[in-house]
Short mmCIF file of C-alpha atoms in Angstrom, two decimals:
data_model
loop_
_atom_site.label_atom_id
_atom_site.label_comp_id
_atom_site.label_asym_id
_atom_site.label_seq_id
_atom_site.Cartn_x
_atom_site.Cartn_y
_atom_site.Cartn_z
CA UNK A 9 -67.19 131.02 123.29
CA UNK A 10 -67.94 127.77 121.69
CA UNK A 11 -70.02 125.06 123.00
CA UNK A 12 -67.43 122.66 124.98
CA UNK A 13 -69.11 118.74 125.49
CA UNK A 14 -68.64 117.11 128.98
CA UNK A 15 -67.15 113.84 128.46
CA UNK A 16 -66.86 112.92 131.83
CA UNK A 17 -69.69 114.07 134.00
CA UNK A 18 -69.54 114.20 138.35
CA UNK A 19 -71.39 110.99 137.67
CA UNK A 20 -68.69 109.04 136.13
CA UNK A 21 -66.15 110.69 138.61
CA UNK A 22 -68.67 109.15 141.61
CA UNK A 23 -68.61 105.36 140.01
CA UNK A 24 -64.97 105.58 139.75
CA UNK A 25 -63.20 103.67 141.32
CA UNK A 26 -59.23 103.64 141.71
CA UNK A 27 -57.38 100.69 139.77
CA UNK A 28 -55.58 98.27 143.03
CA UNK A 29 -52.14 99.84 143.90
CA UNK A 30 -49.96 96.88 142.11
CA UNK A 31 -52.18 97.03 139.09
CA UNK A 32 -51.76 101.15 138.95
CA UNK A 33 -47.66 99.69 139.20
CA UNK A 34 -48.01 97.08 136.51
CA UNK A 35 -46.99 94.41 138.63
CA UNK A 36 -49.94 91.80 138.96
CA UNK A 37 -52.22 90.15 137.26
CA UNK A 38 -55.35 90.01 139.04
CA UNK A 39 -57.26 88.45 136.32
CA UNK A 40 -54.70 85.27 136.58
CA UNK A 41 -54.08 85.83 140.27
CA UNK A 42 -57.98 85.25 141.19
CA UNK A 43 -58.03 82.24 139.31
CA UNK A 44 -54.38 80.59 141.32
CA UNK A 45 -55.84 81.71 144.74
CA UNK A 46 -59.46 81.30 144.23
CA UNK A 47 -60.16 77.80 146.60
CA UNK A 48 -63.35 75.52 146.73
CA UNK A 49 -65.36 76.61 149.59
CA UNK A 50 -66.22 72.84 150.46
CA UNK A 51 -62.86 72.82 151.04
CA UNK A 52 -62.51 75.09 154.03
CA UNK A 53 -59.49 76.61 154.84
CA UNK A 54 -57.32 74.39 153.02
CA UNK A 55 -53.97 76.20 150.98
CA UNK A 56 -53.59 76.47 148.01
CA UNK A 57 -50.32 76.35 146.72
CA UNK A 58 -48.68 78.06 144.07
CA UNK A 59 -45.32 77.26 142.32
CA UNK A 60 -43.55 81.26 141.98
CA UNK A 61 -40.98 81.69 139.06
CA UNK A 62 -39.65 85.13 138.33
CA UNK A 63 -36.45 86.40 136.77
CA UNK A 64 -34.35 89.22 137.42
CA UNK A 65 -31.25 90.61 135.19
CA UNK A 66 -28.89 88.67 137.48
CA UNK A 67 -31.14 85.45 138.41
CA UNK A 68 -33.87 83.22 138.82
CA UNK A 69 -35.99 83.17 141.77
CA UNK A 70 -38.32 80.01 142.69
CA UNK A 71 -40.96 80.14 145.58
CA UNK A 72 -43.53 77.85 147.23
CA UNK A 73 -46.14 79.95 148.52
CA UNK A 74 -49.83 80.15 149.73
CA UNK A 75 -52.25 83.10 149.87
CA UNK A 76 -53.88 84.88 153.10
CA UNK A 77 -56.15 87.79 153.67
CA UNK A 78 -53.22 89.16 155.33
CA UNK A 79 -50.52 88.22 152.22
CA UNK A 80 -49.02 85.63 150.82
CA UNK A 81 -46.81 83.31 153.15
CA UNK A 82 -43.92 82.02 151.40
CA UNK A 83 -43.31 77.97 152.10
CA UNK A 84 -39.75 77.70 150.66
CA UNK A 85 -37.48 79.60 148.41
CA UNK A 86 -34.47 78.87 145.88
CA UNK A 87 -32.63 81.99 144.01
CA UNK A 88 -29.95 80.56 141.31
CA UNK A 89 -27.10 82.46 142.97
CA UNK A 90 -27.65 79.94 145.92
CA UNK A 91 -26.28 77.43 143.43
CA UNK A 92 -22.78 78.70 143.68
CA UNK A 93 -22.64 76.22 147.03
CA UNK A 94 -23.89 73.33 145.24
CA UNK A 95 -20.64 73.62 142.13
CA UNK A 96 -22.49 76.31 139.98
CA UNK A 97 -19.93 79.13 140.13
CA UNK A 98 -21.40 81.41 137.37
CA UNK A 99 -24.27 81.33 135.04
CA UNK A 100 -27.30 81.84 136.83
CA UNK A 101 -29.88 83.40 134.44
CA UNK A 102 -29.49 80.76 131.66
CA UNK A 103 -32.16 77.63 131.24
CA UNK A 104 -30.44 75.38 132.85
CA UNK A 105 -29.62 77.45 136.18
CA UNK A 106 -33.95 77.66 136.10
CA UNK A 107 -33.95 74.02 136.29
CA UNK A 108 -31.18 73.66 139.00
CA UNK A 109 -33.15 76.10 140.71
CA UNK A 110 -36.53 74.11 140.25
CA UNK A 111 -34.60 71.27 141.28
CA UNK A 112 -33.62 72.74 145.02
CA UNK A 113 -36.81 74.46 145.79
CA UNK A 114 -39.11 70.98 145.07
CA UNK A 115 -36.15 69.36 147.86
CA UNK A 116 -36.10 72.06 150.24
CA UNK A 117 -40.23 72.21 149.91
CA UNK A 118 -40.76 68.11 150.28
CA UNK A 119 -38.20 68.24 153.26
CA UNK A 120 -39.91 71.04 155.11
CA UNK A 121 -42.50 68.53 155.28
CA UNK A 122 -40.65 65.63 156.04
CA UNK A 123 -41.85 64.56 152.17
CA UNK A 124 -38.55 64.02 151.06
CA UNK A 125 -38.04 60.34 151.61
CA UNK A 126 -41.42 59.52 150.27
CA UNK A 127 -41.42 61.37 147.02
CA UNK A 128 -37.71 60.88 145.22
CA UNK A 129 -38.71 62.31 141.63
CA UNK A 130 -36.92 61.59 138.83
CA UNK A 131 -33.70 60.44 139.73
CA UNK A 132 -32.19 60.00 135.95
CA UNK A 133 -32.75 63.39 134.40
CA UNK A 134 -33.62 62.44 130.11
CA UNK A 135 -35.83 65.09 129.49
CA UNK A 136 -38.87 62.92 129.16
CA UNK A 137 -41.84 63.70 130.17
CA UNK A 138 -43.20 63.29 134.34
CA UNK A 139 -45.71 62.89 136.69
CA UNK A 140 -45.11 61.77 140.24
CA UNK A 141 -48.51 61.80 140.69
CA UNK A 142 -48.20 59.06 137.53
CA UNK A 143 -46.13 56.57 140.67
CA UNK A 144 -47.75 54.29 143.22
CA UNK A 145 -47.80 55.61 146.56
CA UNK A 146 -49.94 55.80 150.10
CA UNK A 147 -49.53 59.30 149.84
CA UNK A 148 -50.99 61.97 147.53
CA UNK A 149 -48.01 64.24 146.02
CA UNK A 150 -47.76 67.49 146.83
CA UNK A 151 -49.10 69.62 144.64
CA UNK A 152 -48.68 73.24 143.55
CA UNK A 153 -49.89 75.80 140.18
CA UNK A 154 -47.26 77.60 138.09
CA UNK A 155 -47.45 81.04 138.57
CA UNK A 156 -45.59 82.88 135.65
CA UNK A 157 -46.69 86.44 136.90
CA UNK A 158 -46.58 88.56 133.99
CA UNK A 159 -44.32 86.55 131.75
CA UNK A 160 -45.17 85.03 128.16
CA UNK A 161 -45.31 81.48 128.29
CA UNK A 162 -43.71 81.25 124.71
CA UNK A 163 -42.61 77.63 124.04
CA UNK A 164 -38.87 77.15 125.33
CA UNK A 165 -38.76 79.73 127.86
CA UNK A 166 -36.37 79.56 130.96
CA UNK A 167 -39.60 79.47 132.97
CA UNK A 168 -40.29 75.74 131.87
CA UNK A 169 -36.63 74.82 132.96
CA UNK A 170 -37.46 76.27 136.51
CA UNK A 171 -41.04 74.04 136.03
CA UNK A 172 -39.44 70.69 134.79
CA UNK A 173 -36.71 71.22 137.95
CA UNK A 174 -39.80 71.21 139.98
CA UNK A 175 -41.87 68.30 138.66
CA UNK A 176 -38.37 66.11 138.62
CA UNK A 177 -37.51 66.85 141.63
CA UNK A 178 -40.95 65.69 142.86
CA UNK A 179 -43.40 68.01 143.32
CA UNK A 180 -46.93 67.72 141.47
CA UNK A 181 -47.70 70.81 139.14
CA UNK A 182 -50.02 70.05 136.52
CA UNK A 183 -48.44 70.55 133.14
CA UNK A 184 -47.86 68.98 129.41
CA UNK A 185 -44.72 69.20 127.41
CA UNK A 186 -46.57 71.62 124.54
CA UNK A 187 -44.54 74.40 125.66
CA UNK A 188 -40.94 72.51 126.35
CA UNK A 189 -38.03 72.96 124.28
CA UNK A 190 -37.62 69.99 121.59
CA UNK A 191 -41.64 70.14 121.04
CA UNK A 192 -42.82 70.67 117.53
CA UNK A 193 -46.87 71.08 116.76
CA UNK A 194 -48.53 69.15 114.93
CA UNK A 195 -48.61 70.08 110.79
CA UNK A 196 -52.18 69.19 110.67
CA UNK A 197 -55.33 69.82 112.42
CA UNK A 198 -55.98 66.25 114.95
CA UNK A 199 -53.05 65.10 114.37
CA UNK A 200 -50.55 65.14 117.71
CA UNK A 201 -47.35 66.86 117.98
CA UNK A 202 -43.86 65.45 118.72
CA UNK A 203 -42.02 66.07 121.92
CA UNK A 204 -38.31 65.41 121.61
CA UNK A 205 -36.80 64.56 124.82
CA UNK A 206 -33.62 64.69 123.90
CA UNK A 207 -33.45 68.33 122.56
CA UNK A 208 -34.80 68.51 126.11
CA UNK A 209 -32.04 66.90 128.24
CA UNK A 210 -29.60 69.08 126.27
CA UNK A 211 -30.84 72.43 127.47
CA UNK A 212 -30.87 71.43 130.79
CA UNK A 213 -27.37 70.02 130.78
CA UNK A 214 -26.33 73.34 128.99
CA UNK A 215 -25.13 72.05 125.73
CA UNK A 216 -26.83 75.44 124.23
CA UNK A 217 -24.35 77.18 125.75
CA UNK A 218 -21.37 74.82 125.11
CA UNK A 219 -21.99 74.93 122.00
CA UNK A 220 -21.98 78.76 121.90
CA UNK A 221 -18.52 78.51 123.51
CA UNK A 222 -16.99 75.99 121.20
CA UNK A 223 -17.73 77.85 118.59
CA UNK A 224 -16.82 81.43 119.66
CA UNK A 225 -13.68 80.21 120.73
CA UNK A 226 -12.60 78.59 117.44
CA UNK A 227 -14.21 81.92 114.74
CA UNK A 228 -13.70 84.61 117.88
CA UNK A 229 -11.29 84.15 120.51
CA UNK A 230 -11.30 87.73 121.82
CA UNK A 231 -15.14 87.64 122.00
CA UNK A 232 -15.15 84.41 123.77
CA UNK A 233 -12.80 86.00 126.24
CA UNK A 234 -15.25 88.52 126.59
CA UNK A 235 -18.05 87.21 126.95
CA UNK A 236 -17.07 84.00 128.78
CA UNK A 237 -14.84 86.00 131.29
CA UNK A 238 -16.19 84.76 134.47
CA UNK A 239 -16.29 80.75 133.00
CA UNK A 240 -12.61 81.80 132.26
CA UNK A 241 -12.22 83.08 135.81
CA UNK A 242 -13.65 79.80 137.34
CA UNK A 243 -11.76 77.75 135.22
CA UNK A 244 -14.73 76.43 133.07
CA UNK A 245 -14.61 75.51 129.94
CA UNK A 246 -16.95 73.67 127.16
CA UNK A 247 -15.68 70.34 128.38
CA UNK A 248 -16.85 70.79 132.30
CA UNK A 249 -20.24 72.10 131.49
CA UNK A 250 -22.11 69.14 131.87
CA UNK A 251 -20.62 67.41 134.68
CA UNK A 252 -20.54 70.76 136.56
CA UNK A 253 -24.70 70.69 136.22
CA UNK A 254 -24.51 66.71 136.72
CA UNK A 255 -22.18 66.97 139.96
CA UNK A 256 -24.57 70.38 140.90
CA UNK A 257 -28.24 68.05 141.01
CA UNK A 258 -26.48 65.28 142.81
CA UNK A 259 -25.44 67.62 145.61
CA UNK A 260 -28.95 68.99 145.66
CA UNK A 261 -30.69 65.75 146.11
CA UNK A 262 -28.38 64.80 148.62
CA UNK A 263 -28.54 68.02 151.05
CA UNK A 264 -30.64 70.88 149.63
CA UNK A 265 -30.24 73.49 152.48
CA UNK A 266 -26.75 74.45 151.15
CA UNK A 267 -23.96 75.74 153.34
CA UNK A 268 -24.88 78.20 155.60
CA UNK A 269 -23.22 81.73 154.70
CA UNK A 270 -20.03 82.87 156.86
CA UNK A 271 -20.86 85.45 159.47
CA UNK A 272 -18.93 88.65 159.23
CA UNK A 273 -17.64 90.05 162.54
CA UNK A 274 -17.68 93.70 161.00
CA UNK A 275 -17.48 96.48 163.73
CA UNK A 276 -19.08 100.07 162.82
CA UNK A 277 -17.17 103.48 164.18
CA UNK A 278 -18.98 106.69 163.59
CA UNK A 279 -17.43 110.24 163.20
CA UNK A 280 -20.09 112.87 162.33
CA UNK A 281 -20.83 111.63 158.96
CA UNK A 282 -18.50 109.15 158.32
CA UNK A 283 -18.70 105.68 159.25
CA UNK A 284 -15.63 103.67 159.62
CA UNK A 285 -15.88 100.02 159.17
CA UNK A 286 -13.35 97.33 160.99
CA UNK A 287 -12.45 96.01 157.54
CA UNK A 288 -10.87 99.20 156.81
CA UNK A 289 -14.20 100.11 154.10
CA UNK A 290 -15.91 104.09 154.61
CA UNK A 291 -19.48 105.20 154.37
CA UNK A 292 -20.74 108.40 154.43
CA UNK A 293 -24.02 108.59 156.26
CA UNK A 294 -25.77 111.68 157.55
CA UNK A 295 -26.69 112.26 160.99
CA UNK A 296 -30.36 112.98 161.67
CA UNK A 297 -31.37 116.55 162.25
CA UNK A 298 -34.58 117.95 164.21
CA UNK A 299 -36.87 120.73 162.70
CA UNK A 300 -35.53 123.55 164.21
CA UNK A 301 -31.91 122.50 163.09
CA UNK A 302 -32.79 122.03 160.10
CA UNK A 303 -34.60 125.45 159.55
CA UNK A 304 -31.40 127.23 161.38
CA UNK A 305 -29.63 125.40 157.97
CA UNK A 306 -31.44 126.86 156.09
CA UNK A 307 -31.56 130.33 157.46
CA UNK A 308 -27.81 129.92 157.65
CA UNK A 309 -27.60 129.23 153.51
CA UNK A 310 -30.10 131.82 153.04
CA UNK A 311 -28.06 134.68 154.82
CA UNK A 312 -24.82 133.32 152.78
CA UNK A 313 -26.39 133.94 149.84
CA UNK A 314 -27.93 137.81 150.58
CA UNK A 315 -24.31 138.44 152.20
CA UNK A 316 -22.83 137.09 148.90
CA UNK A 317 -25.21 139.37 146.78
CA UNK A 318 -24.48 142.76 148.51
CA UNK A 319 -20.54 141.85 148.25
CA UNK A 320 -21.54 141.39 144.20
#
């Protein structure tokens, strides 16, 4: 037999130690995550804040939360499909549904504590670039750190809508407008780079998408029908966009909680497996078994089977 090396000796396999359960899952960051939580230890038990944006296939999620040896504690939160109660009937993944979003969570987080009267933000929404920190007050702004999660944070992303919701709506999160749609680097090395505002405002008004519209409903009307069925449904067209997102952050600023959802007074009726609901809708749910019924089960399908064999 030939000589076989040990790569990995019993002493490796003592050092080693198992990767954390959510890093194993691909699912944090612990690098970045250290760095957001880490706080000053001259600075006690103070929280420290972090600014949550994540994105599903359906929507954009927003939280305000704080980290404990327990777990994080979640301050506030603000998912895009929320926005259906504030005029914003469909499109809730796009960049400006991530700023609407922004928008409600900074309100709902500054009214939680009683904030909201103190710090207004950025009443006329142009895009340009601000810091409420930037404004003369008594009171220091609240402040919170962008946490992207595992994300790119490629120039133009929907993230930065969520952010610039945030920062107008006025909450302080330290950022610049490098990575904000409409900025263009600089062609040569010390030279600065130009932010265009105005490129800004129109992504977060949803002229991107307008425009899409317009002009798949002039070259491809059966595409447009397609793919703008549920704008169809709602009765939106190219024309409404932007005073659907206008009307949507006025309604915000006025009374972020939203209306509460409509309880449903839905009675349950079971028969063996089948659950009936009072809305006339059926489930099929099994009943719970103990051990011993569930090994007579299976001595039951057993025996079926042998008895089915010596018939053969």
């Amino acid at each position: 037999m030939a000589f076989v090396k040990v790569l990995k000796t019993a002493a490796y396999f003592k050092r080693f130690q198992v990767a954390k359960r959510r890093r194993r899952e691909g699912k944090t960051d612990y690098y970045a995550r250290r760095k957001m939580v880490r706080q000053d230890k001259n600075k006690f038990n103070n929280r420290k804040y972090r600014f949550v944006v994540r994105f599903t296939n359906k929507r954009c999620i927003c939280q305000c939360a704080y980290a404990t040896l327990r777990g994080d504690v979640v301050v506030a939160a603000a998912a895009s499909n929320e926005l259906s109660a504030f005029g914003i009937a469909v499109g809730h993944k796009n960049y400006a549904a991530a700023y609407a979003t922004g928008l409600l969570l900074a309100r709902r987080v500054l009214k939680k504590f009683d904030l909201d009267e103190k710090f207004k933000g950025k009443e006329e929404i142009d895009g340009e670039e601000y810091h409420v920190e930037d404004e003369e007050n008594e009171q220091r702004p609240f402040k919170c750190i962008l946490d992207v999660g595992l994300r790119r944070t490629c120039v133009g992303h929907r993230m930065w809508g969520a952010l610039k919701g945030a920062v107008d709506g006025g909450l302080h999160i330290p950022h610049s407008t490098k990575n904000f749609p409409g900025f263009k680097p600089a062609e040569e090395k010390g030279q600065e780079g130009e932010y265009d505002a105005e490129a800004h405002k129109d992504r977060i008004f949803g002229n991107h998408v307008k425009e899409y519209m317009e002009m798949l409903q002039e070259e491809d009307p059966t595409k447009y029908e397609a793919h703008f069925s549920k704008f169809i449904a709602e009765g939106i067209d190219a024309e409404k966009m932007e005073d659907m997102y206008t009307e949507a952050h006025e309604k915000i600023r006025a009374d972020p909680t939203g209306e509460p959802a409509e309880k449903k007074d839905i009675t349950y009726e079971r028969d063996d497996d089948t659950v009936k609901a009072s809305d006339g809708t059926e489930h099929v749910r099994s009943n719970k078994i103990t051990l011993t019924q569930r090994k007579e089960k299976v001595a039951a399908k057993i025996a079926a089977a042998q008895a089915k064999m010596m018939e053969e």
